Amino acid sequence: MINQLYQVVNKGSYRALSFILAILLMLSIFFNAQKFALELGGPSPLFTLFLILGTSVLWIHGIGLNIKKNFWKAVFNPFIGYFAALAGLYYIYLS
């Protein structure tokens, strides 16, 4: 099941989307460092860890690393990164 879920997004266009979202999320964290440190790091450190995990997942998927083991495919699932990127960008810019 993990292989089927991972193969859905194991295409070039999804990898490009992952790369673009990783760049956007990283730049938004860098350019909004004060908001990121004061608001995200204080009251909700788990959300901050979720954003860092999502960014790393998107970088790994966007660069094109080919994961062999099912456990690591589950941990570094691009859907986790997509959800983290959308949640992070929404919280940083729209809240």
mmCIF file of N, CA and C in Angstrom:
data_model
loop_
_atom_site.group_PDB
_atom_site.id
_atom_site.type_symbol
_atom_site.label_atom_id
_atom_site.label_comp_id
_atom_site.label_asym_id
_atom_site.label_seq_id
_atom_site.Cartn_x
_atom_site.Cartn_y
_atom_site.Cartn_z
ATOM 1 N N MET A 1 0.820 -1.186 0.000
ATOM 2 C CA MET A 1 0.000 0.000 0.000
ATOM 3 C C MET A 1 0.872 1.262 0.000
ATOM 4 N N ILE A 2 1.961 1.229 0.743
ATOM 5 C CA ILE A 2 2.852 2.379 0.785
ATOM 6 C C ILE A 2 3.481 2.602 -0.585
ATOM 7 N N ASN A 3 3.839 1.520 -1.262
ATOM 8 C CA ASN A 3 4.418 1.652 -2.599
ATOM 9 C C ASN A 3 3.435 2.282 -3.582
ATOM 10 N N GLN A 4 2.161 1.872 -3.514
ATOM 11 C CA GLN A 4 1.152 2.440 -4.401
ATOM 12 C C GLN A 4 0.940 3.922 -4.110
ATOM 13 N N LEU A 5 0.909 4.282 -2.826
ATOM 14 C CA LEU A 5 0.732 5.679 -2.452
ATOM 15 C C LEU A 5 1.925 6.511 -2.879
ATOM 16 N N TYR A 6 3.109 5.951 -2.754
ATOM 17 C CA TYR A 6 4.311 6.682 -3.132
ATOM 18 C C TYR A 6 4.434 6.806 -4.651
ATOM 19 N N GLN A 7 3.976 5.804 -5.398
ATOM 20 C CA GLN A 7 4.069 5.853 -6.851
ATOM 21 C C GLN A 7 3.135 6.889 -7.472
ATOM 22 N N VAL A 8 2.101 7.288 -6.726
ATOM 23 C CA VAL A 8 1.191 8.315 -7.234
ATOM 24 C C VAL A 8 1.941 9.625 -7.450
ATOM 25 N N VAL A 9 2.852 9.957 -6.535
ATOM 26 C CA VAL A 9 3.572 11.235 -6.616
ATOM 27 C C VAL A 9 5.012 11.064 -7.074
ATOM 28 N N ASN A 10 5.371 9.908 -7.585
ATOM 29 C CA ASN A 10 6.741 9.658 -8.024
ATOM 30 C C ASN A 10 6.894 9.977 -9.513
ATOM 31 N N LYS A 11 6.430 11.154 -9.888
ATOM 32 C CA LYS A 11 6.503 11.602 -11.276
ATOM 33 C C LYS A 11 7.209 12.954 -11.309
ATOM 34 N N GLY A 12 7.660 13.335 -12.476
ATOM 35 C CA GLY A 12 8.445 14.550 -12.621
ATOM 36 C C GLY A 12 7.717 15.820 -12.227
ATOM 37 N N SER A 13 6.425 15.909 -12.570
ATOM 38 C CA SER A 13 5.691 17.132 -12.249
ATOM 39 C C SER A 13 5.481 17.281 -10.747
ATOM 40 N N TYR A 14 5.253 16.171 -10.055
ATOM 41 C CA TYR A 14 5.110 16.236 -8.597
ATOM 42 C C TYR A 14 6.442 16.527 -7.918
ATOM 43 N N ARG A 15 7.517 16.032 -8.491
ATOM 44 C CA ARG A 15 8.837 16.346 -7.936
ATOM 45 C C ARG A 15 9.159 17.824 -8.120
ATOM 46 N N ALA A 16 8.769 18.389 -9.242
ATOM 47 C CA ALA A 16 8.963 19.828 -9.452
ATOM 48 C C ALA A 16 8.112 20.634 -8.480
ATOM 49 N N LEU A 17 6.881 20.181 -8.247
ATOM 50 C CA LEU A 17 6.022 20.846 -7.266
ATOM 51 C C LEU A 17 6.640 20.773 -5.879
ATOM 52 N N SER A 18 7.199 19.628 -5.517
ATOM 53 C CA SER A 18 7.855 19.488 -4.222
ATOM 54 C C SER A 18 9.039 20.429 -4.102
ATOM 55 N N PHE A 19 9.816 20.537 -5.164
ATOM 56 C CA PHE A 19 10.982 21.420 -5.144
ATOM 57 C C PHE A 19 10.560 22.881 -4.995
ATOM 58 N N ILE A 20 9.533 23.293 -5.718
ATOM 59 C CA ILE A 20 9.053 24.677 -5.641
ATOM 60 C C ILE A 20 8.464 24.969 -4.268
ATOM 61 N N LEU A 21 7.667 24.050 -3.726
ATOM 62 C CA LEU A 21 7.098 24.248 -2.392
ATOM 63 C C LEU A 21 8.176 24.274 -1.319
ATOM 64 N N ALA A 22 9.214 23.462 -1.478
ATOM 65 C CA ALA A 22 10.316 23.475 -0.508
ATOM 66 C C ALA A 22 11.029 24.816 -0.526
ATOM 67 N N ILE A 23 11.250 25.353 -1.719
ATOM 68 C CA ILE A 23 11.901 26.667 -1.818
ATOM 69 C C ILE A 23 11.005 27.751 -1.216
ATOM 70 N N LEU A 24 9.705 27.725 -1.523
ATOM 71 C CA LEU A 24 8.791 28.722 -0.984
ATOM 72 C C LEU A 24 8.701 28.658 0.534
ATOM 73 N N LEU A 25 8.608 27.454 1.074
ATOM 74 C CA LEU A 25 8.501 27.311 2.523
ATOM 75 C C LEU A 25 9.794 27.742 3.209
ATOM 76 N N MET A 26 10.924 27.390 2.641
ATOM 77 C CA MET A 26 12.201 27.782 3.229
ATOM 78 C C MET A 26 12.375 29.299 3.177
ATOM 79 N N LEU A 27 12.065 29.917 2.057
ATOM 80 C CA LEU A 27 12.202 31.364 1.949
ATOM 81 C C LEU A 27 11.223 32.102 2.854
ATOM 82 N N SER A 28 10.014 31.577 2.986
ATOM 83 C CA SER A 28 9.052 32.233 3.871
ATOM 84 C C SER A 28 9.482 32.123 5.331
ATOM 85 N N ILE A 29 10.122 31.038 5.694
ATOM 86 C CA ILE A 29 10.644 30.914 7.054
ATOM 87 C C ILE A 29 11.819 31.861 7.251
ATOM 88 N N PHE A 30 12.703 31.972 6.270
ATOM 89 C CA PHE A 30 13.857 32.866 6.396
ATOM 90 C C PHE A 30 13.446 34.335 6.423
ATOM 91 N N PHE A 31 12.524 34.734 5.552
ATOM 92 C CA PHE A 31 12.142 36.136 5.482
ATOM 93 C C PHE A 31 11.191 36.553 6.596
ATOM 94 N N ASN A 32 10.522 35.618 7.198
ATOM 95 C CA ASN A 32 9.648 35.892 8.337
ATOM 96 C C ASN A 32 10.211 35.237 9.595
ATOM 97 N N ALA A 33 11.491 35.396 9.813
ATOM 98 C CA ALA A 33 12.156 34.710 10.919
ATOM 99 C C ALA A 33 11.640 35.168 12.274
ATOM 100 N N GLN A 34 11.323 36.449 12.409
ATOM 101 C CA GLN A 34 10.839 36.938 13.692
ATOM 102 C C GLN A 34 9.468 36.336 14.013
ATOM 103 N N LYS A 35 8.581 36.320 13.041
ATOM 104 C CA LYS A 35 7.263 35.714 13.262
ATOM 105 C C LYS A 35 7.405 34.217 13.515
ATOM 106 N N PHE A 36 8.308 33.587 12.768
ATOM 107 C CA PHE A 36 8.517 32.155 12.933
ATOM 108 C C PHE A 36 9.054 31.840 14.329
ATOM 109 N N ALA A 37 9.997 32.654 14.820
ATOM 110 C CA ALA A 37 10.600 32.392 16.123
ATOM 111 C C ALA A 37 9.665 32.734 17.275
ATOM 112 N N LEU A 38 8.937 33.831 17.161
ATOM 113 C CA LEU A 38 8.112 34.280 18.272
ATOM 114 C C LEU A 38 6.758 33.584 18.331
ATOM 115 N N GLU A 39 6.111 33.436 17.196
ATOM 116 C CA GLU A 39 4.761 32.892 17.208
ATOM 117 C C GLU A 39 4.729 31.374 17.040
ATOM 118 N N LEU A 40 5.510 30.843 16.124
ATOM 119 C CA LEU A 40 5.457 29.404 15.882
ATOM 120 C C LEU A 40 6.276 28.626 16.904
ATOM 121 N N GLY A 41 7.406 29.156 17.305
ATOM 122 C CA GLY A 41 8.277 28.428 18.223
ATOM 123 C C GLY A 41 7.790 28.434 19.649
ATOM 124 N N GLY A 42 7.072 29.461 20.049
ATOM 125 C CA GLY A 42 6.642 29.572 21.437
ATOM 126 C C GLY A 42 5.463 28.688 21.789
ATOM 127 N N PRO A 43 4.270 29.041 21.303
ATOM 128 C CA PRO A 43 3.091 28.307 21.754
ATOM 129 C C PRO A 43 2.925 26.921 21.138
ATOM 130 N N SER A 44 3.484 26.696 19.964
ATOM 131 C CA SER A 44 3.264 25.399 19.313
ATOM 132 C C SER A 44 4.566 24.843 18.738
ATOM 133 N N PRO A 45 5.427 24.290 19.573
ATOM 134 C CA PRO A 45 6.677 23.744 19.036
ATOM 135 C C PRO A 45 6.465 22.508 18.169
ATOM 136 N N LEU A 46 5.364 21.789 18.369
ATOM 137 C CA LEU A 46 5.105 20.628 17.516
ATOM 138 C C LEU A 46 4.788 21.056 16.085
ATOM 139 N N PHE A 47 4.119 22.189 15.933
ATOM 140 C CA PHE A 47 3.850 22.697 14.587
ATOM 141 C C PHE A 47 5.144 23.113 13.908
ATOM 142 N N THR A 48 6.068 23.677 14.676
ATOM 143 C CA THR A 48 7.378 24.043 14.135
ATOM 144 C C THR A 48 8.130 22.802 13.672
ATOM 145 N N LEU A 49 8.116 21.755 14.478
ATOM 146 C CA LEU A 49 8.762 20.496 14.074
ATOM 147 C C LEU A 49 8.088 19.899 12.843
ATOM 148 N N PHE A 50 6.767 20.036 12.764
ATOM 149 C CA PHE A 50 6.031 19.548 11.601
ATOM 150 C C PHE A 50 6.437 20.311 10.339
ATOM 151 N N LEU A 51 6.641 21.627 10.460
ATOM 152 C CA LEU A 51 7.096 22.411 9.311
ATOM 153 C C LEU A 51 8.500 22.025 8.886
ATOM 154 N N ILE A 52 9.375 21.773 9.840
ATOM 155 C CA ILE A 52 10.738 21.365 9.505
ATOM 156 C C ILE A 52 10.728 19.986 8.852
ATOM 157 N N LEU A 53 9.926 19.069 9.369
ATOM 158 C CA LEU A 53 9.798 17.751 8.743
ATOM 159 C C LEU A 53 9.238 17.878 7.332
ATOM 160 N N GLY A 54 8.213 18.695 7.163
ATOM 161 C CA GLY A 54 7.628 18.889 5.843
ATOM 162 C C GLY A 54 8.603 19.486 4.856
ATOM 163 N N THR A 55 9.407 20.445 5.308
ATOM 164 C CA THR A 55 10.408 21.041 4.432
ATOM 165 C C THR A 55 11.454 20.024 4.019
ATOM 166 N N SER A 56 11.907 19.214 4.972
ATOM 167 C CA SER A 56 12.911 18.202 4.626
ATOM 168 C C SER A 56 12.339 17.138 3.694
ATOM 169 N N VAL A 57 11.093 16.758 3.907
ATOM 170 C CA VAL A 57 10.451 15.791 3.011
ATOM 171 C C VAL A 57 10.355 16.350 1.600
ATOM 172 N N LEU A 58 9.966 17.614 1.485
ATOM 173 C CA LEU A 58 9.843 18.220 0.162
ATOM 174 C C LEU A 58 11.194 18.368 -0.519
ATOM 175 N N TRP A 59 12.245 18.695 0.231
ATOM 176 C CA TRP A 59 13.579 18.773 -0.373
ATOM 177 C C TRP A 59 14.020 17.406 -0.873
ATOM 178 N N ILE A 60 13.819 16.378 -0.050
ATOM 179 C CA ILE A 60 14.234 15.028 -0.443
ATOM 180 C C ILE A 60 13.486 14.579 -1.687
ATOM 181 N N HIS A 61 12.187 14.820 -1.713
ATOM 182 C CA HIS A 61 11.399 14.396 -2.864
ATOM 183 C C HIS A 61 11.678 15.273 -4.082
ATOM 184 N N GLY A 62 11.837 16.573 -3.870
ATOM 185 C CA GLY A 62 12.044 17.494 -4.979
ATOM 186 C C GLY A 62 13.388 17.326 -5.660
ATOM 187 N N ILE A 63 14.418 16.991 -4.903
ATOM 188 C CA ILE A 63 15.741 16.792 -5.486
ATOM 189 C C ILE A 63 15.774 15.492 -6.290
ATOM 190 N N GLY A 64 14.982 14.520 -5.901
ATOM 191 C CA GLY A 64 14.899 13.292 -6.686
ATOM 192 C C GLY A 64 15.535 12.086 -6.037
ATOM 193 N N LEU A 65 15.663 12.109 -4.730
ATOM 194 C CA LEU A 65 16.211 10.958 -4.028
ATOM 195 C C LEU A 65 15.263 9.774 -4.189
ATOM 196 N N ASN A 66 15.783 8.650 -4.597
ATOM 197 C CA ASN A 66 14.983 7.450 -4.805
ATOM 198 C C ASN A 66 15.058 6.583 -3.558
ATOM 199 N N ILE A 67 13.959 6.466 -2.830
ATOM 200 C CA ILE A 67 13.910 5.723 -1.578
ATOM 201 C C ILE A 67 13.537 4.279 -1.868
ATOM 202 N N LYS A 68 14.273 3.337 -1.278
ATOM 203 C CA LYS A 68 14.052 1.910 -1.533
ATOM 204 C C LYS A 68 13.191 1.235 -0.456
ATOM 205 N N LYS A 69 13.442 1.529 0.808
ATOM 206 C CA LYS A 69 12.764 0.840 1.913
ATOM 207 C C LYS A 69 11.372 1.416 2.152
ATOM 208 N N ASN A 70 10.419 0.536 2.474
ATOM 209 C CA ASN A 70 9.046 0.963 2.707
ATOM 210 C C ASN A 70 8.906 1.832 3.949
ATOM 211 N N PHE A 71 9.701 1.567 4.977
ATOM 212 C CA PHE A 71 9.631 2.375 6.190
ATOM 213 C C PHE A 71 9.970 3.827 5.898
ATOM 214 N N TRP A 72 11.033 4.048 5.123
ATOM 215 C CA TRP A 72 11.447 5.411 4.814
ATOM 216 C C TRP A 72 10.498 6.062 3.814
ATOM 217 N N LYS A 73 9.856 5.259 2.976
ATOM 218 C CA LYS A 73 8.832 5.809 2.087
ATOM 219 C C LYS A 73 7.645 6.317 2.891
ATOM 220 N N ALA A 74 7.340 5.639 3.995
ATOM 221 C CA ALA A 74 6.241 6.083 4.852
ATOM 222 C C ALA A 74 6.630 7.331 5.642
ATOM 223 N N VAL A 75 7.864 7.392 6.120
ATOM 224 C CA VAL A 75 8.309 8.545 6.907
ATOM 225 C C VAL A 75 8.445 9.775 6.021
ATOM 226 N N PHE A 76 9.030 9.615 4.848
ATOM 227 C CA PHE A 76 9.256 10.731 3.935
ATOM 228 C C PHE A 76 8.239 10.736 2.801
ATOM 229 N N ASN A 77 6.992 10.551 3.143
ATOM 230 C CA ASN A 77 5.914 10.565 2.165
ATOM 231 C C ASN A 77 5.668 12.006 1.714
ATOM 232 N N PRO A 78 5.641 12.268 0.426
ATOM 233 C CA PRO A 78 5.453 13.644 -0.053
ATOM 234 C C PRO A 78 4.123 14.264 0.353
ATOM 235 N N PHE A 79 3.107 13.449 0.613
ATOM 236 C CA PHE A 79 1.833 14.011 1.046
ATOM 237 C C PHE A 79 1.980 14.720 2.392
ATOM 238 N N ILE A 80 2.850 14.222 3.257
ATOM 239 C CA ILE A 80 3.135 14.896 4.523
ATOM 240 C C ILE A 80 3.752 16.258 4.247
ATOM 241 N N GLY A 81 4.677 16.294 3.320
ATOM 242 C CA GLY A 81 5.312 17.561 2.961
ATOM 243 C C GLY A 81 4.345 18.543 2.338
ATOM 244 N N TYR A 82 3.459 18.060 1.463
ATOM 245 C CA TYR A 82 2.478 18.946 0.841
ATOM 246 C C TYR A 82 1.550 19.551 1.896
ATOM 247 N N PHE A 83 1.097 18.712 2.812
ATOM 248 C CA PHE A 83 0.210 19.200 3.863
ATOM 249 C C PHE A 83 0.925 20.194 4.769
ATOM 250 N N ALA A 84 2.175 19.902 5.117
ATOM 251 C CA ALA A 84 2.944 20.821 5.966
ATOM 252 C C ALA A 84 3.197 22.132 5.251
ATOM 253 N N ALA A 85 3.508 22.092 3.969
ATOM 254 C CA ALA A 85 3.768 23.318 3.210
ATOM 255 C C ALA A 85 2.514 24.177 3.122
ATOM 256 N N LEU A 86 1.391 23.563 2.822
ATOM 257 C CA LEU A 86 0.154 24.337 2.731
ATOM 258 C C LEU A 86 -0.242 24.911 4.085
ATOM 259 N N ALA A 87 -0.115 24.120 5.140
ATOM 260 C CA ALA A 87 -0.446 24.612 6.479
ATOM 261 C C ALA A 87 0.515 25.714 6.909
ATOM 262 N N GLY A 88 1.784 25.550 6.631
ATOM 263 C CA GLY A 88 2.771 26.550 7.020
ATOM 264 C C GLY A 88 2.611 27.848 6.256
ATOM 265 N N LEU A 89 2.435 27.754 4.947
ATOM 266 C CA LEU A 89 2.253 28.965 4.142
ATOM 267 C C LEU A 89 0.954 29.673 4.508
ATOM 268 N N TYR A 90 -0.092 28.909 4.805
ATOM 269 C CA TYR A 90 -1.346 29.517 5.240
ATOM 270 C C TYR A 90 -1.149 30.252 6.572
ATOM 271 N N TYR A 91 -0.466 29.603 7.512
ATOM 272 C CA TYR A 91 -0.296 30.217 8.825
ATOM 273 C C TYR A 91 0.627 31.425 8.764
ATOM 274 N N ILE A 92 1.657 31.364 7.969
ATOM 275 C CA ILE A 92 2.619 32.470 7.901
ATOM 276 C C ILE A 92 2.020 33.680 7.196
ATOM 277 N N TYR A 93 1.301 33.475 6.107
ATOM 278 C CA TYR A 93 0.836 34.600 5.302
ATOM 279 C C TYR A 93 -0.608 34.991 5.526
ATOM 280 N N LEU A 94 -1.471 34.080 5.913
ATOM 281 C CA LEU A 94 -2.897 34.407 5.988
ATOM 282 C C LEU A 94 -3.451 34.532 7.400
ATOM 283 N N SER A 95 -2.633 34.290 8.396
ATOM 284 C CA SER A 95 -3.168 34.429 9.763
ATOM 285 C C SER A 95 -2.615 35.653 10.439
#
